[in-house]
Amino acid sequence: MPSGVDGVSLLVRWLIEGSRGGVTRARILMLLRERPRNAHQLSQELGLNYRTVLHHLEVLARHGLIARLYEGYGAPYALTSLAERHWSVIEDSIRRVGVRL
């Protein structure tokens, strides 16, 4: 995980703006900002395959932007304090890829 605002900015830009799945990750982050959700709930709300959503959740979690609230099947994901602290950076990237906030 990068340190400092510049490191977080680069990470967010790469995850949202610089990769094929960026729009999906942006949509997931927006939904999790509203309230925690599990993978099934996200797949239903986004109209995406469950495994696709799981992949994006794993990418976001691996980079420290989201975390499971507890272990086990059906556990919800939520934004981490890192994502909350740098939400303005995330929001800028979300806008750049054309996802409505």
Short mmCIF file of C-alpha atoms in Angstrom, two decimals:
data_model
loop_
_atom_site.label_atom_id
_atom_site.label_comp_id
_atom_site.label_asym_id
_atom_site.label_seq_id
_atom_site.Cartn_x
_atom_site.Cartn_y
_atom_site.Cartn_z
CA MET A 1 0.00 0.00 0.00
CA PRO A 2 1.49 3.37 -0.95
CA SER A 3 2.11 5.98 1.70
CA GLY A 4 1.13 9.62 1.51
CA VAL A 5 -1.47 11.38 -0.56
CA ASP A 6 0.56 11.09 -3.77
CA GLY A 7 0.88 7.33 -3.33
CA VAL A 8 -2.84 6.96 -2.69
CA SER A 9 -3.62 9.17 -5.70
CA LEU A 10 -1.48 7.00 -7.96
CA LEU A 11 -3.06 3.83 -6.58
CA VAL A 12 -6.61 5.12 -7.01
CA ARG A 13 -5.93 6.41 -10.51
CA TRP A 14 -4.47 3.05 -11.51
CA LEU A 15 -7.35 1.06 -9.96
CA ILE A 16 -10.12 3.23 -11.40
CA GLU A 17 -8.77 5.10 -14.40
CA GLY A 18 -5.94 2.90 -15.61
CA SER A 19 -7.49 -0.53 -15.91
CA ARG A 20 -10.33 -2.26 -17.70
CA GLY A 21 -12.31 -2.90 -14.53
CA GLY A 22 -12.07 0.65 -13.28
CA VAL A 23 -15.68 1.61 -13.90
CA THR A 24 -16.91 -1.47 -12.02
CA ARG A 25 -14.58 -0.72 -9.12
CA ALA A 26 -15.81 2.89 -9.09
CA ARG A 27 -19.41 1.71 -8.90
CA ILE A 28 -18.57 -0.71 -6.08
CA LEU A 29 -16.81 2.01 -4.08
CA MET A 30 -19.79 4.33 -4.50
CA LEU A 31 -22.21 1.69 -3.25
CA LEU A 32 -20.00 0.84 -0.29
CA ARG A 33 -19.79 4.51 0.60
CA GLU A 34 -23.56 4.46 1.10
CA ARG A 35 -23.49 1.39 3.35
CA PRO A 36 -21.70 -1.97 3.72
CA ARG A 37 -22.83 -4.72 1.34
CA ASN A 38 -21.83 -8.30 0.63
CA ALA A 39 -20.78 -9.64 -2.76
CA HIS A 40 -24.23 -11.03 -3.55
CA GLN A 41 -25.93 -7.71 -2.80
CA LEU A 42 -23.42 -5.86 -4.95
CA SER A 43 -23.80 -8.29 -7.85
CA GLN A 44 -27.59 -7.84 -7.72
CA GLU A 45 -27.43 -4.05 -7.54
CA LEU A 46 -24.82 -3.79 -10.29
CA GLY A 47 -26.37 -6.44 -12.52
CA LEU A 48 -23.05 -8.26 -12.72
CA ASN A 49 -21.93 -11.84 -12.31
CA TYR A 50 -21.14 -12.75 -8.69
CA ARG A 51 -17.62 -13.95 -9.58
CA THR A 52 -16.90 -10.72 -11.41
CA VAL A 53 -17.88 -8.72 -8.35
CA LEU A 54 -15.79 -11.01 -6.12
CA HIS A 55 -12.75 -10.37 -8.32
CA HIS A 56 -13.12 -6.61 -8.02
CA LEU A 57 -13.72 -6.83 -4.27
CA GLU A 58 -10.50 -8.83 -3.92
CA VAL A 59 -8.56 -6.23 -5.93
CA LEU A 60 -9.92 -3.35 -3.84
CA ALA A 61 -9.28 -5.24 -0.59
CA ARG A 62 -5.74 -6.23 -1.61
CA HIS A 63 -4.95 -2.54 -2.10
CA GLY A 64 -6.46 -1.45 1.21
CA LEU A 65 -9.51 0.48 0.02
CA ILE A 66 -12.13 -1.93 1.36
CA ALA A 67 -12.27 -4.68 3.97
CA ARG A 68 -14.68 -7.36 5.12
CA LEU A 69 -16.40 -6.44 8.36
CA TYR A 70 -16.03 -10.04 9.60
CA GLU A 71 -15.08 -13.44 8.19
CA GLY A 72 -17.52 -15.94 6.82
CA TYR A 73 -19.96 -16.47 4.01
CA GLY A 74 -22.05 -13.41 3.25
CA ALA A 75 -19.80 -11.04 5.18
CA PRO A 76 -20.28 -7.43 4.09
CA TYR A 77 -17.52 -5.20 2.78
CA ALA A 78 -17.01 -1.58 3.78
CA LEU A 79 -14.63 1.23 2.94
CA THR A 80 -11.48 1.34 5.03
CA SER A 81 -10.34 4.41 6.91
CA LEU A 82 -7.77 4.92 4.12
CA ALA A 83 -10.54 5.18 1.54
CA GLU A 84 -12.61 7.43 3.78
CA ARG A 85 -9.66 9.77 4.41
CA HIS A 86 -8.94 10.02 0.69
CA TRP A 87 -12.49 9.99 -0.61
CA SER A 88 -11.96 13.25 -2.54
CA VAL A 89 -9.18 11.54 -4.55
CA ILE A 90 -11.44 8.55 -5.23
CA GLU A 91 -14.29 10.87 -6.17
CA ASP A 92 -12.10 12.69 -8.71
CA SER A 93 -11.20 9.40 -10.39
CA ILE A 94 -14.81 8.28 -10.39
CA ARG A 95 -15.79 11.48 -12.18
CA ARG A 96 -12.96 11.09 -14.70
CA VAL A 97 -14.24 7.68 -15.81
CA GLY A 98 -17.73 9.11 -16.24
CA VAL A 99 -19.55 7.38 -13.40
CA ARG A 100 -22.20 9.56 -11.81
CA LEU A 101 -21.91 10.21 -8.11
#
